[in-house]
Every structure is written in structure tokens, then in C-alpha cells.
Coordinates of C-alpha atoms and ligand atoms in Angstrom, one line a residue:
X483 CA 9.5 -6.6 -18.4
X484 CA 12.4 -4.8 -19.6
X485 CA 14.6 -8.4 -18.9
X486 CA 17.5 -8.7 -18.6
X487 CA 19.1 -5.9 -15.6
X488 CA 18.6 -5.5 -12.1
X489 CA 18.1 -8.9 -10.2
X490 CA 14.0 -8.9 -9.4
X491 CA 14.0 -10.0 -13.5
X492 CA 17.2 -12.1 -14.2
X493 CA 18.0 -15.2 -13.7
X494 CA 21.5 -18.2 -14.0
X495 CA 24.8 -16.6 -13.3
X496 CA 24.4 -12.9 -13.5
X497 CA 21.1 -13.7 -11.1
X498 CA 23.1 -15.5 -9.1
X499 CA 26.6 -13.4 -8.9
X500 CA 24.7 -9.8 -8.5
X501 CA 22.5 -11.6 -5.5
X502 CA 25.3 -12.7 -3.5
X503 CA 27.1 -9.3 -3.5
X504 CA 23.9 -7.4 -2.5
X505 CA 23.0 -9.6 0.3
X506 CA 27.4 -9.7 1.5
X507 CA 27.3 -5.4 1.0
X508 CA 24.0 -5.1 3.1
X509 CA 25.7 -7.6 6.0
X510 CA 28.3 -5.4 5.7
X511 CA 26.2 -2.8 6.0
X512 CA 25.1 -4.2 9.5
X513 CA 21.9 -6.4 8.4
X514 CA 20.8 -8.7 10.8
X515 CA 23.8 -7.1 13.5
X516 CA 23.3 -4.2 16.2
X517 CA 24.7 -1.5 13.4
X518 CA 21.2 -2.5 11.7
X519 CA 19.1 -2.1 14.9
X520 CA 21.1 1.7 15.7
X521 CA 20.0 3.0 12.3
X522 CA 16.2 2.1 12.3
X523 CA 15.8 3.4 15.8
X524 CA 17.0 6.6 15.0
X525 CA 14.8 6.7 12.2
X526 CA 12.2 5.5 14.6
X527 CA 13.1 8.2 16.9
X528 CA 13.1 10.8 14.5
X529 CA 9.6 9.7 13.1
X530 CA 8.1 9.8 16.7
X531 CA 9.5 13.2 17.2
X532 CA 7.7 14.8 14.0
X533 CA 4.9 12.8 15.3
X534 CA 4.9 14.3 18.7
X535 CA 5.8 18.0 17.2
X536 CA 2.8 17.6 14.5
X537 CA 0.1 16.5 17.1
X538 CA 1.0 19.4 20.0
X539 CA 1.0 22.0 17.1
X540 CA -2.6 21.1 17.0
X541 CA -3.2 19.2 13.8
X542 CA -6.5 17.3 15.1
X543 CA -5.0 14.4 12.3
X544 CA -2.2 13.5 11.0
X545 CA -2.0 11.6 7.6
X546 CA 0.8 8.9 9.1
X547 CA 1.3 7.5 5.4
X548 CA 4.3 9.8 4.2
X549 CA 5.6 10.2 7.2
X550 CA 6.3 6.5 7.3
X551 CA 7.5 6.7 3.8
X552 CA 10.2 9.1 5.0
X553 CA 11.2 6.7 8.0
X554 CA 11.2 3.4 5.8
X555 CA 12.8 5.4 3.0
X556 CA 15.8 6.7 4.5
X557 CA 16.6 3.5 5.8
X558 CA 17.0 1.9 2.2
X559 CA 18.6 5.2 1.1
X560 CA 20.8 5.1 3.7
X561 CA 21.7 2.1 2.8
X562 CA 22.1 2.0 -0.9
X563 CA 23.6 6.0 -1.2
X564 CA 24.2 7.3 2.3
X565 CA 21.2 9.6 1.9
X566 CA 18.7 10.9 4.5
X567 CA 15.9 13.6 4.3
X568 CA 13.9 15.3 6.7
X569 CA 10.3 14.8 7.3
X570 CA 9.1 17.6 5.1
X571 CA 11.6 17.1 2.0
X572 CA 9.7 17.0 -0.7
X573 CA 12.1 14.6 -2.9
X574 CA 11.3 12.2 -0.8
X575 CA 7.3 12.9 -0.9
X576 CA 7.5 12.6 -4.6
X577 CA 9.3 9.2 -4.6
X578 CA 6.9 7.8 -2.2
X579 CA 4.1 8.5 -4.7
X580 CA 6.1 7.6 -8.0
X581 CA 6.2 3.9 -5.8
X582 CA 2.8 3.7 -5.3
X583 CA 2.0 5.0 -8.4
X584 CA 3.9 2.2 -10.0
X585 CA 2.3 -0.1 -7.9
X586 CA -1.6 0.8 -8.7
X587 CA -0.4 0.9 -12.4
X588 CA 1.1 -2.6 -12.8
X589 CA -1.9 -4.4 -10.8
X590 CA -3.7 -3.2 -14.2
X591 CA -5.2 -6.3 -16.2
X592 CA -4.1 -4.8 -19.6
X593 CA -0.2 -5.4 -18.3
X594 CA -1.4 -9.1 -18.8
X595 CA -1.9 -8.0 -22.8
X596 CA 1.4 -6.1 -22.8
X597 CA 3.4 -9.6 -21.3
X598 CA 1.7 -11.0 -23.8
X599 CA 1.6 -9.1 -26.5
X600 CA 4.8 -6.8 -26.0
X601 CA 3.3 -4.8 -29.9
X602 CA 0.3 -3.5 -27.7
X603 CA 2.8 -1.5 -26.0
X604 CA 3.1 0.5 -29.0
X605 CA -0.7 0.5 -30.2
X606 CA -1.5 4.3 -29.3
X607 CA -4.7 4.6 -26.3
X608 CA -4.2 0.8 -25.9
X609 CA -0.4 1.8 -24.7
X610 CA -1.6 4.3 -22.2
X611 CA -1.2 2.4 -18.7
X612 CA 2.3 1.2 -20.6
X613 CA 3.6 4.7 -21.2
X614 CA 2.8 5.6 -17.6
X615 CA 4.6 3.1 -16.8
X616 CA 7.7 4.3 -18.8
X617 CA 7.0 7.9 -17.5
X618 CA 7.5 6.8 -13.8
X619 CA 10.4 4.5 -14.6
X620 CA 12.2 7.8 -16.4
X621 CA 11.7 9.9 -13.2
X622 CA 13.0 6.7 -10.7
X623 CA 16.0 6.5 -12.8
X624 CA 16.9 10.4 -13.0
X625 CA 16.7 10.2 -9.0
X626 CA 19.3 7.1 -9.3
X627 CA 21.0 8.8 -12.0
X628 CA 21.8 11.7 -9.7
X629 CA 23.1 9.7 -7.0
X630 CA 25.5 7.5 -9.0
X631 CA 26.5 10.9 -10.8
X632 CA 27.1 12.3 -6.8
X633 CA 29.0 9.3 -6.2
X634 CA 31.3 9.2 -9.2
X635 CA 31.9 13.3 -8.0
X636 CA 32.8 12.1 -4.6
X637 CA 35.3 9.2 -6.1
X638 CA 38.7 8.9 -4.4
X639 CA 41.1 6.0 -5.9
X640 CA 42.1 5.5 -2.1
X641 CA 38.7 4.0 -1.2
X642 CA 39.6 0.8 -2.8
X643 CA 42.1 0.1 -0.3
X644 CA 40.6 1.8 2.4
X645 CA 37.9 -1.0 2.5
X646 CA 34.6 0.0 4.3
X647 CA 32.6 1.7 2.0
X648 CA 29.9 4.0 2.9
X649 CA 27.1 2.7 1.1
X650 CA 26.2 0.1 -1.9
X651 CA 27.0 2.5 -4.4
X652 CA 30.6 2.7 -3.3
X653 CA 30.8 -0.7 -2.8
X654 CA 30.0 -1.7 -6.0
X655 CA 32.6 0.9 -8.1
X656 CA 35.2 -0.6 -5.4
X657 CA 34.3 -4.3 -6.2
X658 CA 34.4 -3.0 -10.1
X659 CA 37.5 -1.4 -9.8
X660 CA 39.2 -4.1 -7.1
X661 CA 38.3 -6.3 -10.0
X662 CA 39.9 -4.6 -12.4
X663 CA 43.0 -4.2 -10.9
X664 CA 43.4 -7.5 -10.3
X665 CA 43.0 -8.1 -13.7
X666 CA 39.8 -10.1 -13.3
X667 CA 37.1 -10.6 -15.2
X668 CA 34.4 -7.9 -14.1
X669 CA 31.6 -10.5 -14.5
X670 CA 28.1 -8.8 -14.7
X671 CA 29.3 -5.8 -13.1
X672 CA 28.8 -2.7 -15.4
X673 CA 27.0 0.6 -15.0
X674 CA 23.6 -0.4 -16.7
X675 CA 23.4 -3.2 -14.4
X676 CA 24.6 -0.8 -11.3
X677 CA 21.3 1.5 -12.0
X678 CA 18.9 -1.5 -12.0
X679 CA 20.1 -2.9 -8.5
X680 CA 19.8 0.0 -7.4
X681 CA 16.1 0.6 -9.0
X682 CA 15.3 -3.3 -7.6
X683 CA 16.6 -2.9 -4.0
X684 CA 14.9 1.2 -3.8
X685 CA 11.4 -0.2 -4.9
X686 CA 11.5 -3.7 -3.2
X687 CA 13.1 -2.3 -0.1
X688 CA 10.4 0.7 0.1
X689 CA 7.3 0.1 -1.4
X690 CA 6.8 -3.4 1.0
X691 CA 7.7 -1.9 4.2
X692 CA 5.9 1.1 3.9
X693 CA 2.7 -0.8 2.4
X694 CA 2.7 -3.3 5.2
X695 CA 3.1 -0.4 8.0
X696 CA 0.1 1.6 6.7
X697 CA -1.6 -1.7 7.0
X698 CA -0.4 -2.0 10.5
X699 CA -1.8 0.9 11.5
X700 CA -4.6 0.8 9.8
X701 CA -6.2 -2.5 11.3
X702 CA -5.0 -1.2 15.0
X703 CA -7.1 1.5 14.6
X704 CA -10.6 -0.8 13.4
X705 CA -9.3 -2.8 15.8
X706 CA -9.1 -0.7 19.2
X707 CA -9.1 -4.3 21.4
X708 CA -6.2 -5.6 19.8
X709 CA -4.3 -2.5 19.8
X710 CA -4.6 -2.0 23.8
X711 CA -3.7 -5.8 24.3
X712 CA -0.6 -4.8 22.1
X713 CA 0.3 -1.6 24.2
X714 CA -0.5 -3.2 27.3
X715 CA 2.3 -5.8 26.6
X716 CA 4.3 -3.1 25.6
X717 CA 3.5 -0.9 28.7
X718 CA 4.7 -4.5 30.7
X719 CA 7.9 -3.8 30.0
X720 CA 8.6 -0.6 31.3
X721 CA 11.1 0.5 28.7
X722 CA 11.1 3.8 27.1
X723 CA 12.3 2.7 23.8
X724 CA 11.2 -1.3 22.8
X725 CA 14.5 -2.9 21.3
X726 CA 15.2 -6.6 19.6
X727 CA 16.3 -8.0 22.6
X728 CA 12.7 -7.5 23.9
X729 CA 11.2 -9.4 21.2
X730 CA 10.9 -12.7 23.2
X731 CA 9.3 -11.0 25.9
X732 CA 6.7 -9.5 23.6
X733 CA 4.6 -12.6 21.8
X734 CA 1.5 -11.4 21.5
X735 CA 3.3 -7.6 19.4
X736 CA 5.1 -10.8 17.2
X737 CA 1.7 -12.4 16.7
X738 CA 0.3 -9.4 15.8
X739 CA 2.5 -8.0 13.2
X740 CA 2.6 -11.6 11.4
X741 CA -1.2 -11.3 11.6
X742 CA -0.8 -8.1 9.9
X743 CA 1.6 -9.7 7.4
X744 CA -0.9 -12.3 6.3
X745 CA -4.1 -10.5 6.1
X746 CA -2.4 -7.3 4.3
X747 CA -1.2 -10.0 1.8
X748 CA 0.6 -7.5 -0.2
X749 CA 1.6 -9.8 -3.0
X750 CA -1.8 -10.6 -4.3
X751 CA 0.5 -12.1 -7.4
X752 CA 4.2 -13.3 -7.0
X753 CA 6.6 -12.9 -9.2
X754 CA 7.0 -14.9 -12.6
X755 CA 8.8 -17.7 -12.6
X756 CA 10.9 -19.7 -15.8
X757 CA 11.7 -23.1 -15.4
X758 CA 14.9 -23.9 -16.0
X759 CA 15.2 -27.0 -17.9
X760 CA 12.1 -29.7 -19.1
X761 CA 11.1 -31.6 -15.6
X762 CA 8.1 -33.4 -14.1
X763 CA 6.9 -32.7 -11.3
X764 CA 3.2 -34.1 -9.2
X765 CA 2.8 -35.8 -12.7
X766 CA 3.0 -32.3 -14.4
X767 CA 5.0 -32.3 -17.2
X768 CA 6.9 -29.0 -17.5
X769 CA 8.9 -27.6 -20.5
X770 CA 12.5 -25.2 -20.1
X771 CA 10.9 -22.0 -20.3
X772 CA 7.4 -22.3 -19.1
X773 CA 6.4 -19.5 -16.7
X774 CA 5.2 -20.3 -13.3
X775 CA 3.8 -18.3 -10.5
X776 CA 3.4 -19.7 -7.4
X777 CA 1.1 -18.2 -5.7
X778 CA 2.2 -17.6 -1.5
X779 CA -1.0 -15.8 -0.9
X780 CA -3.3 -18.7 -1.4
X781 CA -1.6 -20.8 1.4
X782 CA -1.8 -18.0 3.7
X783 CA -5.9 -17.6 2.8
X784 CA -6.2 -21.2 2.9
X785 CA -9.0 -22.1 5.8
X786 CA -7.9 -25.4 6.6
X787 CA -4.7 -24.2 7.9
X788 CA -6.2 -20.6 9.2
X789 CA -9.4 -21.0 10.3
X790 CA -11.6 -18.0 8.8
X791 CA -9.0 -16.4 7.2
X792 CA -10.9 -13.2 6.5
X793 CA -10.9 -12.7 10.3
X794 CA -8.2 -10.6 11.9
X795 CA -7.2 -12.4 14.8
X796 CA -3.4 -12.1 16.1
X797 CA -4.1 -15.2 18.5
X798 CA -4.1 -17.8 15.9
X799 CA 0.0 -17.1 15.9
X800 CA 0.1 -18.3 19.9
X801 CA -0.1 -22.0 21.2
X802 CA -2.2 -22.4 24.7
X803 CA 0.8 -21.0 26.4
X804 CA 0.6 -17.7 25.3
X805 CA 3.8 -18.2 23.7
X806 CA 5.0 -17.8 19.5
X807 CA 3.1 -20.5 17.7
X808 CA 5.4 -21.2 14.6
X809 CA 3.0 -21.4 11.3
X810 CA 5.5 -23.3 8.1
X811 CA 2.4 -22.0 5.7
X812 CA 3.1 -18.2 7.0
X813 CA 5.4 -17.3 4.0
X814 CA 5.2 -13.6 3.5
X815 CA 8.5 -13.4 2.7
X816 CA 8.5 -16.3 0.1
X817 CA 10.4 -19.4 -0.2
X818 CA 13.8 -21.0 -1.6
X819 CA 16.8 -19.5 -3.6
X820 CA 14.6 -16.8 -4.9
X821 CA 13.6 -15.8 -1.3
X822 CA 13.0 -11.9 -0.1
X823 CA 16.6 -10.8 0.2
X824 CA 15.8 -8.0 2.4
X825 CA 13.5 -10.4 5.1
X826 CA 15.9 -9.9 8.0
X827 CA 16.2 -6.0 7.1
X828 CA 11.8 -5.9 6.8
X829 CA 11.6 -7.7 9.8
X830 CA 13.8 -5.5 11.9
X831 CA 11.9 -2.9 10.5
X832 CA 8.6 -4.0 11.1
X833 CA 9.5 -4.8 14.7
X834 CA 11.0 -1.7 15.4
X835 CA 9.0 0.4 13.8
X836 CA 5.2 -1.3 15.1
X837 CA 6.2 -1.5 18.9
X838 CA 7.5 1.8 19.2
X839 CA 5.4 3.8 17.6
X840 CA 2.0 2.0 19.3
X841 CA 4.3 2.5 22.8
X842 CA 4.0 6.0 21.9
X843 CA 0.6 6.5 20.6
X844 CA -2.6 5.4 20.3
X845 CA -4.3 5.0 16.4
X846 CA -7.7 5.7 15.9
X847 CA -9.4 6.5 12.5
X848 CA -10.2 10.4 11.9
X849 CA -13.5 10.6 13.0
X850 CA -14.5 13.3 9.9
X851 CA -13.1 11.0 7.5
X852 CA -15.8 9.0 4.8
X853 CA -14.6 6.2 5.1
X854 CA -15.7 3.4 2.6
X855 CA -18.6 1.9 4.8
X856 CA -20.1 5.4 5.7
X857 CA -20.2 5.9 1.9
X858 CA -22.0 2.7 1.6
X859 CA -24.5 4.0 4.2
X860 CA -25.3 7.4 3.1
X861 CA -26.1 5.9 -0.3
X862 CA -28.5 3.7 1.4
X863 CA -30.0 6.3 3.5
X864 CA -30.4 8.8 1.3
X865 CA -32.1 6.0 -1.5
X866 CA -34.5 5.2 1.2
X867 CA -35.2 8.9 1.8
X868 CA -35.5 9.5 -2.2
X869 CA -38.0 6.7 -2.2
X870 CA -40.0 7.4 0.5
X871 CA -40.4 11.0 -0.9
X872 CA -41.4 10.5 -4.1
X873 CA -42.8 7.6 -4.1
X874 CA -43.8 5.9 -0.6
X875 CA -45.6 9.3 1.0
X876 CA -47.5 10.3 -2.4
X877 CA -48.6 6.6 -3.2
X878 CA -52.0 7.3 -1.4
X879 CA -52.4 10.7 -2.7
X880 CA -53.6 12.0 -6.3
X881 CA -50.5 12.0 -8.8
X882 CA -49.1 15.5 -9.4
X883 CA -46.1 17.3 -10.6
X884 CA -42.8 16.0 -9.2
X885 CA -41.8 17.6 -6.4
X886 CA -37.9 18.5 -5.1
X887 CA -36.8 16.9 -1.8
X888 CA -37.4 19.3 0.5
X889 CA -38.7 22.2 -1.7
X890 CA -42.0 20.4 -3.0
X891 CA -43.4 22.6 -5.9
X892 CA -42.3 25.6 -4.1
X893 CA -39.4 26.3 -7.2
X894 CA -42.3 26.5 -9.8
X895 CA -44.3 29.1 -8.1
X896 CA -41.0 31.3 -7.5
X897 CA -40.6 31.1 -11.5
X898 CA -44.1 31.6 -12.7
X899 CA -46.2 34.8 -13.8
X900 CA -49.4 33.7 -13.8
X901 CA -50.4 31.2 -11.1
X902 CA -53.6 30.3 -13.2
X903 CA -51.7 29.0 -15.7
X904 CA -49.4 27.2 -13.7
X905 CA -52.6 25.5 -12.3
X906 CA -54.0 24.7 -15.8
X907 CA -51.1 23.4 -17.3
X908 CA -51.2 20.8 -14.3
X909 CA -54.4 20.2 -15.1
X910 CA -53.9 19.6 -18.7
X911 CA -51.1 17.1 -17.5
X912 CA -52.6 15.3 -14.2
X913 CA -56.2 15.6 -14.8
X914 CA -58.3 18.0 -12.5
X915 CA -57.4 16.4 -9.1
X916 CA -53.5 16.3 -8.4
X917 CA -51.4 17.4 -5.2
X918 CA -48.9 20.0 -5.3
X919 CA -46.2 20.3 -2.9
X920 CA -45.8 23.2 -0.5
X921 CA -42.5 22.2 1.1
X922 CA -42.9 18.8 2.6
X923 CA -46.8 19.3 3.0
X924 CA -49.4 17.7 0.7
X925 CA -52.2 19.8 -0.9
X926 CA -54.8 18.4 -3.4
X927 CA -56.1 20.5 -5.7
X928 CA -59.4 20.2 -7.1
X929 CA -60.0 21.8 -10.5
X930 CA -63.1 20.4 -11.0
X931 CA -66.4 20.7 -9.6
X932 CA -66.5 18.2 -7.0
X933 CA -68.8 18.6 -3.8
X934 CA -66.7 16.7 -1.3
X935 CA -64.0 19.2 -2.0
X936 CA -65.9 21.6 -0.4
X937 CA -68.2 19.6 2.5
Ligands
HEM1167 C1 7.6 -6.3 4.6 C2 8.6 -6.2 3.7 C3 8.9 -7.2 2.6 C4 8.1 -8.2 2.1 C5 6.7 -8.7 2.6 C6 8.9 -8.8 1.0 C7 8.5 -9.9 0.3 C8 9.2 -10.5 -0.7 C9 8.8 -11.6 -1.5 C10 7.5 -12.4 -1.2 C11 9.7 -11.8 -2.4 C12 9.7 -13.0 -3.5 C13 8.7 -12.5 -4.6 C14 8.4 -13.6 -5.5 O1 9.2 -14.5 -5.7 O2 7.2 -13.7 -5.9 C15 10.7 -10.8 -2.3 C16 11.8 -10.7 -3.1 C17 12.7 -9.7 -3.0 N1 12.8 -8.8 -2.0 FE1 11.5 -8.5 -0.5 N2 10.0 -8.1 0.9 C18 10.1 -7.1 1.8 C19 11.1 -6.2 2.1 C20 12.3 -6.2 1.3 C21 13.4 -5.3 1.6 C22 13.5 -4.4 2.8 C23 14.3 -5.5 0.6 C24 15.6 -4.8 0.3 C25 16.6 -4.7 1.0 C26 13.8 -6.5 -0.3 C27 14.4 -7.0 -1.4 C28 13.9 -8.0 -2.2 C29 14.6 -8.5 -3.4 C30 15.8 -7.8 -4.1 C31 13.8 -9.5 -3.9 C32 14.1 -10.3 -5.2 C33 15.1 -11.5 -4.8 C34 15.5 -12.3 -6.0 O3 14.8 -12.4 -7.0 O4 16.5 -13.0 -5.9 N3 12.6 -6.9 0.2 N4 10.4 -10.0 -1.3

């Protein structure tokens, strides 16, 4: 919202400039080349270790959702600042909530009003969601701040010639200062802009992995047939460790994770879109500077080109050969110039990270845990039992004081002093026949002469 740095939110020839060295630096960096496979499987490695070393030291769960964050995470951050923590850093832990914070906060609907109308943002209690926002923006960028301060410490003029930087973050100074000394225009380049990328490529590089992972694992464990036709594919291949050159060998693992891709859906709303200059298009006239969103996740929902698309079902990814069925409508990395940058980075990731930790274990949902459904049915049970107690069992019997589940009209005899009174003032209320409670039994008490009380 804030515009105009970064490249998620710019557009033309700064868009266009700043893309094109990210996407060279991260080739450079080994994207889509064996360099990229060596450093996710030693984060792989490293996450089934702690894995391993968590579940022998006895913990009857483990919560696998920072842990993955940690894995994912040092991947990017390897990337963009040469940076790597271990499992129990709690930097890390903190970032991986700031990211999802972010993300719960700007599926709010009042962002729609503050797009709109950018003075709500300062309207005090209307701005609230807005200054959150802000708050988790300020802590992101003091994490970035302290890594391009790091960096700009660990400066040496001799890197320019050297070539090879060690991350982005030196490879940006160097093209900045290569520039320079060339005496050429440094374009977009400056140390604003610097942050932003780095903010853009942290967030988008992170926050999707991580959130399609837990997803992963998440549906293997409601779906226990699924996940033992995965590791049973797996387990065919006899390898300790799966690697890319297995992926062709392993269809039904591929079918699987795009399954997961497209029923995690994890852009319920795509980014916005400006048009660029007045243009018609189906017969829909459009002006320069209309916004448009167009909208991936409907074509992955849409039932005529995946039948029941609520349904969970890897096999609609696999011809009647068993083999990769190729979908053009499966887009979950998006389409055209404004494409994911990091898809073949995510999908090496995915991969990597799916097959080898369901070759290692098996996912099941804690068995203590309330989940959502058994919330849904303790409510239900326990409004049946509240009916049936006070009103189903007593709708026969003479009406009376109301008595507690369980207790009956035990609790007012503990509090009384005089149980004669107790019995008028029931009276008074119910009349002289009502039924009083003694635990779950029914007694009727007559306070009035009435001869087939006594027969
Ligand atoms: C499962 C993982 C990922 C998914 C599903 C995903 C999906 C997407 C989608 C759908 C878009 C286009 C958004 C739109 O136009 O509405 C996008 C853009 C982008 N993605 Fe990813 N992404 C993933 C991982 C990554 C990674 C690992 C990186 C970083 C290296 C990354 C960097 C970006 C950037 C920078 C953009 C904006 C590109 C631009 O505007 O030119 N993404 N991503």
C-alpha cells in the first residue's frame, strides 16, 4: 500500500529492472541448478534430525509448524543474507509469527476501506487493524535493518572485483557500486529500494512455503490412505534420502503435492493489478489505471475442469497410466510477466521437503487435540444432554425449581436453615405439587392434602 518500493507493488521500468536482477542474483545463487538442491537438503536433513531428537526425547507431539518455518526460513535467509539459525533460535520463531501475523491481519475486510479510503487509516479505533499493520512492518524492517547494517560492517572494496557474492545483499552494493564506477547511471538502485526487496523476497519467499507445507501435512494426516500410497512409492525406491532426479519415478508424490497446492489455495485474492494504458478486451472496455484482480483460485475450484473440487483427491493429476497428467488451469504459481519469481525455488522446496520428511515419518493428528469437528460435537452433545435434563425427563412430571445438571436441588438444601421454608417458598412459587431434585432422581412433593399421595 505503501507504493512505490520493493517489486510485489511497483510496476514499468523500476518493476521491470529490480525483477530481472533478483531472478539473475538467485540463478546465481544456484536456483533451478544442483547448488539449489545441496542447500534445501541440508536444511531437510537438519529438520529431520530435530525431528528425530524431539520424538525419542519423548515429546508424545510435536507442533511441526515452527520447525518448518525454521527449515523454509533459512533457505530464503540463506539466500538473501547468508544467515542460518538453529531449530530453537528464537529470532527466527518471532519472524515466523510476525509473517503470519501479517497475513491474518491483511485478509481483514476493513483493509478494503483503508485502499479505499487511505484517511481511515488515520481515524483513531477505525485505524486499529492499520496500525498493527504498521507495528509488524517496523519490527520486519529493524530485522532487515540489522542485516544490511551487518553487511555494510563486513564491506570490503575488493568484493567488486572478486565477483561471487555471498548472498543478495552483497550482490546488490556490488551491482550499486560496479555501477558507479563505471560511471553509470544507478537506475532504481538505492538503499530504500534495497530494504523493500529484501522485505518482498523475505515475506513472499517464506510465508508461501511454509503455509503450503503445514497444509501438506496437515491433509496427510486426515488423510491416512493417501499418505501410505505416498510412502509406499517412496519406500519403492529404496533410497535413503529422495532427490530431484527421482522426481519422474515418483508421480503419484507429484500428484499429490499439486493436489495440495490447489486445495490449500493460499491466495484466496491475488494481487492488484493496474492496467497500463485504455484497451478492450472480451468487449470490456478498460481505462489506463483501472485495478484488476484476476482471480487464479477460481479456475483451480472450477468443477467443470476438477470434478468436485472440494474433494481431496491426488489422482485427478494422473492420466490412466499412472503417469503426470499435466492440468494448464493448475496455476498456483500465477501466470505471465508478473509470474511467481521464486516458482522453481518453491517447487524444489516443496519436493524436497514433502518426500523426505513422509520417507521419514508417518503424520497423524494429536489424538488429545480439539480439533474443530470435535468442538462441533461436544456442543451438540452436551445441548442434547442440557435438553433432555431440563426439559425432556421433567416434561411428564409436576413443574418445580430448576434443577443443576447433575446436582438437582441438592445446592439449595446445602444453603438453607430451615428446610420448611425452603418447602413453602416452592410452594408459594409452583403451587402445592412440584418435584424437587435429589441428584438425578425425581421426587414430587405434595404440600397439599391429597389422598393418592399417600394410598
Ligand atoms: C509455494 C510457494 C509459492 C507460491 C504458491 C507462490 C505464488 C505466487 C503467486 C501466485 C504470485 C503472483 C501473485 C499475483 O499476481 O497475484 C507470486 C508472486 C511472487 N512470488 Fe511467489 N510463490 C511461492 C514462493 C515464492 C518464493 C520461494 C519466492 C522467493 C524467492 C517468491 C517470490 C515472489 C515474488 C517476488 C512475487 C512477485 C513477482 C512480481 O510481482 O513480479 N515466491 N507468487
Amino acid at each position: 500500500m505503501e507504493g512505490s518500493n520493493g517489486i510485489v507493488q511497483i510496476d514499468g521500468d523500476k518493476w521491470r529492472e529490480q525483477r530481472r536482477f533478483a531472478l539473475h542474483t538467485l540463478r546465481d545463487f544456484g536456483v533451478g541448478r544442483p547448488l539449489m538442491e545441496q542447500m534445501i537438503t541440508l536444511e531437510v536433513t537438519t529438520l529431520i534430525n530435530h525431528m528425530e531428537k524431539s520424538c525419542v526425547l519423548g515429546s508424545k507431539s510435536l507442533n511441526l509448524c515452527p520447525s518448518i518455518a525454521v527449515c523454509v526460513g533459512n533457505i530464503i535467509n540463506n539466500m538473501l543474507f547468508g544467515l542460518r539459525f538453529n531449530q530453537d533460535n528464537q529470532i527466527m520463531h518471532r519472524l515466523h509469527r510476525l509473517l503470519d501475523d501479517q497475513s491474518h491481519t491483511v485478509m481483514q475486510p476493513i483493509m478494503g476501506a483503508y485502499i479505499a479510503f487511505p484517511l481511515t487509516t488515520k481515524v483513531p479505533l477505525i485505524n486499529k487493524e492499520w496500525k498493527h499493520l504498521m507495528e509488524i512492518k517496523k519490527e520486519l524492517l529493524e530485522f532487515l535493518d540489522t542485516q544490511i547494517e551487518g553487511h555494510r560492517m563486513g564491506w570490503r572494496e575488493e568484493m567488486v572485483e572478486e565477483g561471487e557474492p555471498e548472498d543478495l545483499t552483497y550482490a546488490y552494493m556490488i551491482e550499486v557500486e560496479k555501477r558507479k564506477r563505471a560511471g553509470e547511471d544507478v537506475g532504481f538502485f538505492d538503499d530504500q529500494q534495497l530494504k523493500m526487496l529484501l522485505l518482498d523476497l523475505f515475506f513472499a519467499g517464506m510465508e508461501t512455503t511454509v503455509t503450503t507445507l503445514k497444509w501438506a501435512f496437515l491433509l496427510m494426516a486426515k488423510n491416512p490412505e493417501i499418505q501410505r500410497k505416498v510412502q509406499k512409492e517412496l519406500d519403492s525406491l529404496s533410497q535413503p534420502l529422495i532427490e530431484m532426479r527421482h522426481r519422474t519415478q515418483l508421480p503419484y508424490t507429484q500428484a499429490t503435492i499439486n493436489e495440495i497446492q490447489r486445495h490449500a489455495n493460499i491466495l484466496p485474492i491475488n494481487l492488484l493489478r493496474t492496467v497500463a494504458e485504455d484497451i478492450e478486451i472480451d468487449g470490456y472496455g478498460f481505462r489506463k489505471g483501472d485495478l484488476i484482480i484476476p482471480q487464479i483460485s477460481i479456475l483451480m475450484n472450477d468443477p467443470e475442469l476438477f470434478e468436485n473440487p472440494k474433494e481431496f483427491r491426488p489422482e485427478r493429476f494422473l492420466d490412466e497410466s499412472m503417469n503426470l497428467k499435466r492440468i494448464d488451469e493448475f496455476l498456483p504459481f500465477s501466470i505471465g510477466r508478473r509470474q511467481c519469481l521464486g516458482e522453481s525455488l518453491a517447487r524444489a522446496e516443496l519436493y524436497l521437503i514433502f518426500a523426505n520428511l513422509m520417507h521419514s515419518f508417518c503424520f497423524e493428528v494429536e489424538e488429545d487435540v480439539t480439533t474443530e469437528t470435535t468442538y462441533i460435537y461436544l456442543i451438540v452433545c452436551s445441548s442434547i444432554y442440557i435438553f433432555y435434563e431440563l426439559h425432556f425427563k421433567r416434561r411428564r412430571l409436576p413443574k418445580g425449581p430448576t434443577p443443576w445438571l447433575v446436582a438437582g436441588n441438592m445446592p439449595s438444601f446445602v444453603n438453607m436453615t430451615n428446610v420448611d421454608d425452603l418447602f413453602q417458598s416452592w410452594k408459594k412459587q409452583y403451587g402445592g405439587i412440584f418435584t424437587v431434585w435429589i441428584g438425578p432422581i425425581p421426587l414430587v412433593m405434595v404440600l397439599k392434602g391429597k389422598r393418592w399421595a399417600y394410598d
